[in-house]
């Protein structure tokens, strides 16, 4: 979550990762495609991240604070073997452009940054469920 409105805790966490890396060290960090989730209001129930055929549904809610997305809540419904369960996860909705900007601020504009979607090269027409950032400490 973001208590400050300026993502200070998120930035500090990334700074901590950056400090742990040696020069030339690489950070892999991922996040959902919140741009698409905020646009459509849906979270894909199936993705490469989940090796399961049991995810029946993900109901998605967006909490706005002062007119801006502040939290995305996902209610998962899992079914299989005559059993069902539900659980809830809540996340800060990192927009791709803003998250990339934070990484560049912390690692430096000249840092090597590569972006993947669902573990593959980004394709303009494709909407991945997850983005994976690879950024190298200079």
mmCIF file of the C-alpha atoms, coordinates in Angstrom:
data_MODEL
# 
_entry.id   MODEL 
# 
loop_
_atom_site.group_PDB 
_atom_site.id 
_atom_site.type_symbol 
_atom_site.label_atom_id 
_atom_site.label_alt_id 
_atom_site.label_comp_id 
_atom_site.label_asym_id 
_atom_site.label_entity_id 
_atom_site.label_seq_id 
_atom_site.pdbx_PDB_ins_code 
_atom_site.Cartn_x 
_atom_site.Cartn_y 
_atom_site.Cartn_z 
_atom_site.occupancy 
_atom_site.B_iso_or_equiv 
_atom_site.pdbx_formal_charge 
_atom_site.auth_seq_id 
_atom_site.auth_comp_id 
_atom_site.auth_asym_id 
_atom_site.auth_atom_id 
_atom_site.pdbx_PDB_model_num 
ATOM 1   C CA . UNK A 1 1   ? 0.000   0.000   0.000   1.00 0.00 ? 1   UNK A CA 1 
ATOM 2   C CA . UNK A 1 2   ? 1.018   3.640   -0.159  1.00 0.00 ? 2   UNK A CA 1 
ATOM 3   C CA . UNK A 1 3   ? 0.459   5.662   2.997   1.00 0.00 ? 3   UNK A CA 1 
ATOM 4   C CA . UNK A 1 4   ? 2.270   8.780   1.793   1.00 0.00 ? 4   UNK A CA 1 
ATOM 5   C CA . UNK A 1 5   ? 0.739   9.280   -1.638  1.00 0.00 ? 5   UNK A CA 1 
ATOM 6   C CA . UNK A 1 6   ? 4.280   9.528   -3.014  1.00 0.00 ? 6   UNK A CA 1 
ATOM 7   C CA . UNK A 1 7   ? 5.166   5.821   -2.872  1.00 0.00 ? 7   UNK A CA 1 
ATOM 8   C CA . UNK A 1 8   ? 7.922   6.553   -0.339  1.00 0.00 ? 8   UNK A CA 1 
ATOM 9   C CA . UNK A 1 9   ? 7.873   3.044   1.149   1.00 0.00 ? 9   UNK A CA 1 
ATOM 10  C CA . UNK A 1 10  ? 7.978   1.476   -2.314  1.00 0.00 ? 10  UNK A CA 1 
ATOM 11  C CA . UNK A 1 11  ? 10.908  3.660   -3.326  1.00 0.00 ? 11  UNK A CA 1 
ATOM 12  C CA . UNK A 1 12  ? 12.752  2.834   -0.104  1.00 0.00 ? 12  UNK A CA 1 
ATOM 13  C CA . UNK A 1 13  ? 12.271  -0.899  -0.674  1.00 0.00 ? 13  UNK A CA 1 
ATOM 14  C CA . UNK A 1 14  ? 13.727  -0.609  -4.188  1.00 0.00 ? 14  UNK A CA 1 
ATOM 15  C CA . UNK A 1 15  ? 16.617  1.519   -2.844  1.00 0.00 ? 15  UNK A CA 1 
ATOM 16  C CA . UNK A 1 16  ? 17.335  -1.259  -0.349  1.00 0.00 ? 16  UNK A CA 1 
ATOM 17  C CA . UNK A 1 17  ? 17.526  -3.809  -3.178  1.00 0.00 ? 17  UNK A CA 1 
ATOM 18  C CA . UNK A 1 18  ? 19.764  -1.461  -5.169  1.00 0.00 ? 18  UNK A CA 1 
ATOM 19  C CA . UNK A 1 19  ? 22.138  -1.064  -2.201  1.00 0.00 ? 19  UNK A CA 1 
ATOM 20  C CA . UNK A 1 20  ? 22.456  -4.852  -1.879  1.00 0.00 ? 20  UNK A CA 1 
ATOM 21  C CA . UNK A 1 21  ? 23.652  -5.215  -5.464  1.00 0.00 ? 21  UNK A CA 1 
ATOM 22  C CA . UNK A 1 22  ? 27.273  -4.959  -6.542  1.00 0.00 ? 22  UNK A CA 1 
ATOM 23  C CA . UNK A 1 23  ? 28.101  -2.933  -9.646  1.00 0.00 ? 23  UNK A CA 1 
ATOM 24  C CA . UNK A 1 24  ? 26.879  -5.012  -12.587 1.00 0.00 ? 24  UNK A CA 1 
ATOM 25  C CA . UNK A 1 25  ? 24.350  -6.783  -10.357 1.00 0.00 ? 25  UNK A CA 1 
ATOM 26  C CA . UNK A 1 26  ? 20.869  -7.306  -11.761 1.00 0.00 ? 26  UNK A CA 1 
ATOM 27  C CA . UNK A 1 27  ? 17.495  -6.863  -10.093 1.00 0.00 ? 27  UNK A CA 1 
ATOM 28  C CA . UNK A 1 28  ? 14.503  -8.738  -11.468 1.00 0.00 ? 28  UNK A CA 1 
ATOM 29  C CA . UNK A 1 29  ? 11.246  -7.280  -10.201 1.00 0.00 ? 29  UNK A CA 1 
ATOM 30  C CA . UNK A 1 30  ? 7.746   -7.903  -11.452 1.00 0.00 ? 30  UNK A CA 1 
ATOM 31  C CA . UNK A 1 31  ? 4.254   -6.524  -11.128 1.00 0.00 ? 31  UNK A CA 1 
ATOM 32  C CA . UNK A 1 32  ? 0.887   -7.181  -12.665 1.00 0.00 ? 32  UNK A CA 1 
ATOM 33  C CA . UNK A 1 33  ? -0.240  -5.257  -15.706 1.00 0.00 ? 33  UNK A CA 1 
ATOM 34  C CA . UNK A 1 34  ? -2.177  -2.766  -13.599 1.00 0.00 ? 34  UNK A CA 1 
ATOM 35  C CA . UNK A 1 35  ? -2.626  -0.429  -16.565 1.00 0.00 ? 35  UNK A CA 1 
ATOM 36  C CA . UNK A 1 36  ? -4.809  -3.084  -18.197 1.00 0.00 ? 36  UNK A CA 1 
ATOM 37  C CA . UNK A 1 37  ? -6.537  -4.021  -14.934 1.00 0.00 ? 37  UNK A CA 1 
ATOM 38  C CA . UNK A 1 38  ? -7.459  -0.379  -14.281 1.00 0.00 ? 38  UNK A CA 1 
ATOM 39  C CA . UNK A 1 39  ? -8.639  0.057   -17.875 1.00 0.00 ? 39  UNK A CA 1 
ATOM 40  C CA . UNK A 1 40  ? -10.772 -3.100  -18.027 1.00 0.00 ? 40  UNK A CA 1 
ATOM 41  C CA . UNK A 1 41  ? -11.603 -3.758  -14.369 1.00 0.00 ? 41  UNK A CA 1 
ATOM 42  C CA . UNK A 1 42  ? -10.627 -7.408  -14.854 1.00 0.00 ? 42  UNK A CA 1 
ATOM 43  C CA . UNK A 1 43  ? -7.733  -9.602  -13.759 1.00 0.00 ? 43  UNK A CA 1 
ATOM 44  C CA . UNK A 1 44  ? -6.977  -12.633 -15.929 1.00 0.00 ? 44  UNK A CA 1 
ATOM 45  C CA . UNK A 1 45  ? -7.714  -15.819 -13.967 1.00 0.00 ? 45  UNK A CA 1 
ATOM 46  C CA . UNK A 1 46  ? -5.171  -17.764 -16.007 1.00 0.00 ? 46  UNK A CA 1 
ATOM 47  C CA . UNK A 1 47  ? -1.567  -16.738 -16.558 1.00 0.00 ? 47  UNK A CA 1 
ATOM 48  C CA . UNK A 1 48  ? 1.885   -18.196 -16.933 1.00 0.00 ? 48  UNK A CA 1 
ATOM 49  C CA . UNK A 1 49  ? 2.541   -17.328 -13.271 1.00 0.00 ? 49  UNK A CA 1 
ATOM 50  C CA . UNK A 1 50  ? -0.113  -19.714 -12.008 1.00 0.00 ? 50  UNK A CA 1 
ATOM 51  C CA . UNK A 1 51  ? 0.513   -23.346 -12.858 1.00 0.00 ? 51  UNK A CA 1 
ATOM 52  C CA . UNK A 1 52  ? -2.994  -24.378 -11.986 1.00 0.00 ? 52  UNK A CA 1 
ATOM 53  C CA . UNK A 1 53  ? -6.206  -25.206 -13.716 1.00 0.00 ? 53  UNK A CA 1 
ATOM 54  C CA . UNK A 1 54  ? -8.064  -24.651 -10.453 1.00 0.00 ? 54  UNK A CA 1 
ATOM 55  C CA . UNK A 1 55  ? -8.367  -20.849 -10.454 1.00 0.00 ? 55  UNK A CA 1 
ATOM 56  C CA . UNK A 1 56  ? -12.037 -20.457 -11.301 1.00 0.00 ? 56  UNK A CA 1 
ATOM 57  C CA . UNK A 1 57  ? -12.325 -16.694 -11.036 1.00 0.00 ? 57  UNK A CA 1 
ATOM 58  C CA . UNK A 1 58  ? -10.686 -13.506 -9.809  1.00 0.00 ? 58  UNK A CA 1 
ATOM 59  C CA . UNK A 1 59  ? -13.054 -10.694 -8.891  1.00 0.00 ? 59  UNK A CA 1 
ATOM 60  C CA . UNK A 1 60  ? -11.265 -7.363  -9.047  1.00 0.00 ? 60  UNK A CA 1 
ATOM 61  C CA . UNK A 1 61  ? -12.053 -4.160  -7.147  1.00 0.00 ? 61  UNK A CA 1 
ATOM 62  C CA . UNK A 1 62  ? -10.273 -0.815  -7.347  1.00 0.00 ? 62  UNK A CA 1 
ATOM 63  C CA . UNK A 1 63  ? -10.202 1.588   -4.407  1.00 0.00 ? 63  UNK A CA 1 
ATOM 64  C CA . UNK A 1 64  ? -9.872  5.234   -5.388  1.00 0.00 ? 64  UNK A CA 1 
ATOM 65  C CA . UNK A 1 65  ? -8.439  7.832   -3.025  1.00 0.00 ? 65  UNK A CA 1 
ATOM 66  C CA . UNK A 1 66  ? -8.816  11.477  -4.032  1.00 0.00 ? 66  UNK A CA 1 
ATOM 67  C CA . UNK A 1 67  ? -9.859  10.255  -7.481  1.00 0.00 ? 67  UNK A CA 1 
ATOM 68  C CA . UNK A 1 68  ? -6.718  8.147   -8.055  1.00 0.00 ? 68  UNK A CA 1 
ATOM 69  C CA . UNK A 1 69  ? -6.351  4.354   -7.899  1.00 0.00 ? 69  UNK A CA 1 
ATOM 70  C CA . UNK A 1 70  ? -4.894  3.544   -4.465  1.00 0.00 ? 70  UNK A CA 1 
ATOM 71  C CA . UNK A 1 71  ? -5.443  -0.202  -4.140  1.00 0.00 ? 71  UNK A CA 1 
ATOM 72  C CA . UNK A 1 72  ? -6.472  -3.151  -6.276  1.00 0.00 ? 72  UNK A CA 1 
ATOM 73  C CA . UNK A 1 73  ? -8.140  -6.013  -4.429  1.00 0.00 ? 73  UNK A CA 1 
ATOM 74  C CA . UNK A 1 74  ? -8.397  -9.441  -6.016  1.00 0.00 ? 74  UNK A CA 1 
ATOM 75  C CA . UNK A 1 75  ? -10.765 -12.045 -4.616  1.00 0.00 ? 75  UNK A CA 1 
ATOM 76  C CA . UNK A 1 76  ? -9.614  -15.448 -5.848  1.00 0.00 ? 76  UNK A CA 1 
ATOM 77  C CA . UNK A 1 77  ? -11.921 -18.435 -6.149  1.00 0.00 ? 77  UNK A CA 1 
ATOM 78  C CA . UNK A 1 78  ? -10.146 -21.790 -6.386  1.00 0.00 ? 78  UNK A CA 1 
ATOM 79  C CA . UNK A 1 79  ? -11.975 -25.017 -7.201  1.00 0.00 ? 79  UNK A CA 1 
ATOM 80  C CA . UNK A 1 80  ? -10.737 -28.569 -7.566  1.00 0.00 ? 80  UNK A CA 1 
ATOM 81  C CA . UNK A 1 81  ? -10.983 -32.070 -6.139  1.00 0.00 ? 81  UNK A CA 1 
ATOM 82  C CA . UNK A 1 82  ? -14.514 -31.328 -4.891  1.00 0.00 ? 82  UNK A CA 1 
ATOM 83  C CA . UNK A 1 83  ? -13.117 -28.503 -2.756  1.00 0.00 ? 83  UNK A CA 1 
ATOM 84  C CA . UNK A 1 84  ? -13.314 -24.769 -3.100  1.00 0.00 ? 84  UNK A CA 1 
ATOM 85  C CA . UNK A 1 85  ? -11.562 -21.945 -1.339  1.00 0.00 ? 85  UNK A CA 1 
ATOM 86  C CA . UNK A 1 86  ? -11.428 -18.199 -1.532  1.00 0.00 ? 86  UNK A CA 1 
ATOM 87  C CA . UNK A 1 87  ? -8.763  -15.708 -0.583  1.00 0.00 ? 87  UNK A CA 1 
ATOM 88  C CA . UNK A 1 88  ? -8.085  -12.019 -1.056  1.00 0.00 ? 88  UNK A CA 1 
ATOM 89  C CA . UNK A 1 89  ? -4.925  -10.190 -2.066  1.00 0.00 ? 89  UNK A CA 1 
ATOM 90  C CA . UNK A 1 90  ? -4.551  -6.412  -2.143  1.00 0.00 ? 90  UNK A CA 1 
ATOM 91  C CA . UNK A 1 91  ? -1.888  -4.502  -4.039  1.00 0.00 ? 91  UNK A CA 1 
ATOM 92  C CA . UNK A 1 92  ? -0.821  -1.006  -4.941  1.00 0.00 ? 92  UNK A CA 1 
ATOM 93  C CA . UNK A 1 93  ? -1.613  -0.535  -8.669  1.00 0.00 ? 93  UNK A CA 1 
ATOM 94  C CA . UNK A 1 94  ? 1.811   0.252   -10.142 1.00 0.00 ? 94  UNK A CA 1 
ATOM 95  C CA . UNK A 1 95  ? 1.353   1.828   -13.559 1.00 0.00 ? 95  UNK A CA 1 
ATOM 96  C CA . UNK A 1 96  ? 4.059   0.646   -15.956 1.00 0.00 ? 96  UNK A CA 1 
ATOM 97  C CA . UNK A 1 97  ? 5.359   4.096   -16.889 1.00 0.00 ? 97  UNK A CA 1 
ATOM 98  C CA . UNK A 1 98  ? 5.509   5.286   -13.271 1.00 0.00 ? 98  UNK A CA 1 
ATOM 99  C CA . UNK A 1 99  ? 7.156   2.093   -11.986 1.00 0.00 ? 99  UNK A CA 1 
ATOM 100 C CA . UNK A 1 100 ? 9.787   2.304   -14.734 1.00 0.00 ? 100 UNK A CA 1 
ATOM 101 C CA . UNK A 1 101 ? 10.403  5.942   -13.787 1.00 0.00 ? 101 UNK A CA 1 
ATOM 102 C CA . UNK A 1 102 ? 10.962  4.949   -10.141 1.00 0.00 ? 102 UNK A CA 1 
ATOM 103 C CA . UNK A 1 103 ? 13.469  2.274   -11.173 1.00 0.00 ? 103 UNK A CA 1 
ATOM 104 C CA . UNK A 1 104 ? 15.352  4.774   -13.358 1.00 0.00 ? 104 UNK A CA 1 
ATOM 105 C CA . UNK A 1 105 ? 15.364  7.380   -10.547 1.00 0.00 ? 105 UNK A CA 1 
ATOM 106 C CA . UNK A 1 106 ? 16.924  4.889   -8.149  1.00 0.00 ? 106 UNK A CA 1 
ATOM 107 C CA . UNK A 1 107 ? 19.279  3.020   -10.494 1.00 0.00 ? 107 UNK A CA 1 
ATOM 108 C CA . UNK A 1 108 ? 20.104  6.027   -12.693 1.00 0.00 ? 108 UNK A CA 1 
ATOM 109 C CA . UNK A 1 109 ? 18.911  7.072   -16.125 1.00 0.00 ? 109 UNK A CA 1 
ATOM 110 C CA . UNK A 1 110 ? 21.875  5.355   -17.797 1.00 0.00 ? 110 UNK A CA 1 
ATOM 111 C CA . UNK A 1 111 ? 21.204  2.009   -16.134 1.00 0.00 ? 111 UNK A CA 1 
ATOM 112 C CA . UNK A 1 112 ? 20.481  -0.918  -18.419 1.00 0.00 ? 112 UNK A CA 1 
ATOM 113 C CA . UNK A 1 113 ? 16.762  -1.658  -18.228 1.00 0.00 ? 113 UNK A CA 1 
ATOM 114 C CA . UNK A 1 114 ? 14.910  -4.377  -20.101 1.00 0.00 ? 114 UNK A CA 1 
ATOM 115 C CA . UNK A 1 115 ? 11.191  -5.075  -19.892 1.00 0.00 ? 115 UNK A CA 1 
ATOM 116 C CA . UNK A 1 116 ? 9.478   -8.407  -20.444 1.00 0.00 ? 116 UNK A CA 1 
ATOM 117 C CA . UNK A 1 117 ? 5.830   -9.409  -20.500 1.00 0.00 ? 117 UNK A CA 1 
ATOM 118 C CA . UNK A 1 118 ? 4.969   -12.844 -19.132 1.00 0.00 ? 118 UNK A CA 1 
ATOM 119 C CA . UNK A 1 119 ? 8.674   -13.837 -19.466 1.00 0.00 ? 119 UNK A CA 1 
ATOM 120 C CA . UNK A 1 120 ? 8.779   -12.918 -23.167 1.00 0.00 ? 120 UNK A CA 1 
ATOM 121 C CA . UNK A 1 121 ? 9.924   -9.925  -25.195 1.00 0.00 ? 121 UNK A CA 1 
ATOM 122 C CA . UNK A 1 122 ? 7.335   -7.165  -25.081 1.00 0.00 ? 122 UNK A CA 1 
ATOM 123 C CA . UNK A 1 123 ? 5.057   -7.059  -28.093 1.00 0.00 ? 123 UNK A CA 1 
ATOM 124 C CA . UNK A 1 124 ? 3.118   -3.862  -28.663 1.00 0.00 ? 124 UNK A CA 1 
ATOM 125 C CA . UNK A 1 125 ? -0.153  -5.591  -29.540 1.00 0.00 ? 125 UNK A CA 1 
ATOM 126 C CA . UNK A 1 126 ? -0.005  -8.072  -26.660 1.00 0.00 ? 126 UNK A CA 1 
ATOM 127 C CA . UNK A 1 127 ? -1.253  -7.331  -23.155 1.00 0.00 ? 127 UNK A CA 1 
ATOM 128 C CA . UNK A 1 128 ? 0.741   -9.434  -20.700 1.00 0.00 ? 128 UNK A CA 1 
ATOM 129 C CA . UNK A 1 129 ? -0.663  -10.351 -17.289 1.00 0.00 ? 129 UNK A CA 1 
ATOM 130 C CA . UNK A 1 130 ? 2.680   -9.474  -15.656 1.00 0.00 ? 130 UNK A CA 1 
ATOM 131 C CA . UNK A 1 131 ? 5.606   -7.188  -16.436 1.00 0.00 ? 131 UNK A CA 1 
ATOM 132 C CA . UNK A 1 132 ? 9.118   -8.238  -15.465 1.00 0.00 ? 132 UNK A CA 1 
ATOM 133 C CA . UNK A 1 133 ? 11.773  -5.540  -15.168 1.00 0.00 ? 133 UNK A CA 1 
ATOM 134 C CA . UNK A 1 134 ? 15.461  -6.367  -15.425 1.00 0.00 ? 134 UNK A CA 1 
ATOM 135 C CA . UNK A 1 135 ? 17.653  -3.487  -14.282 1.00 0.00 ? 135 UNK A CA 1 
ATOM 136 C CA . UNK A 1 136 ? 21.426  -3.466  -13.836 1.00 0.00 ? 136 UNK A CA 1 
ATOM 137 C CA . UNK A 1 137 ? 23.299  -1.468  -11.209 1.00 0.00 ? 137 UNK A CA 1 
ATOM 138 C CA . UNK A 1 138 ? 25.928  0.810   -12.778 1.00 0.00 ? 138 UNK A CA 1 
# 
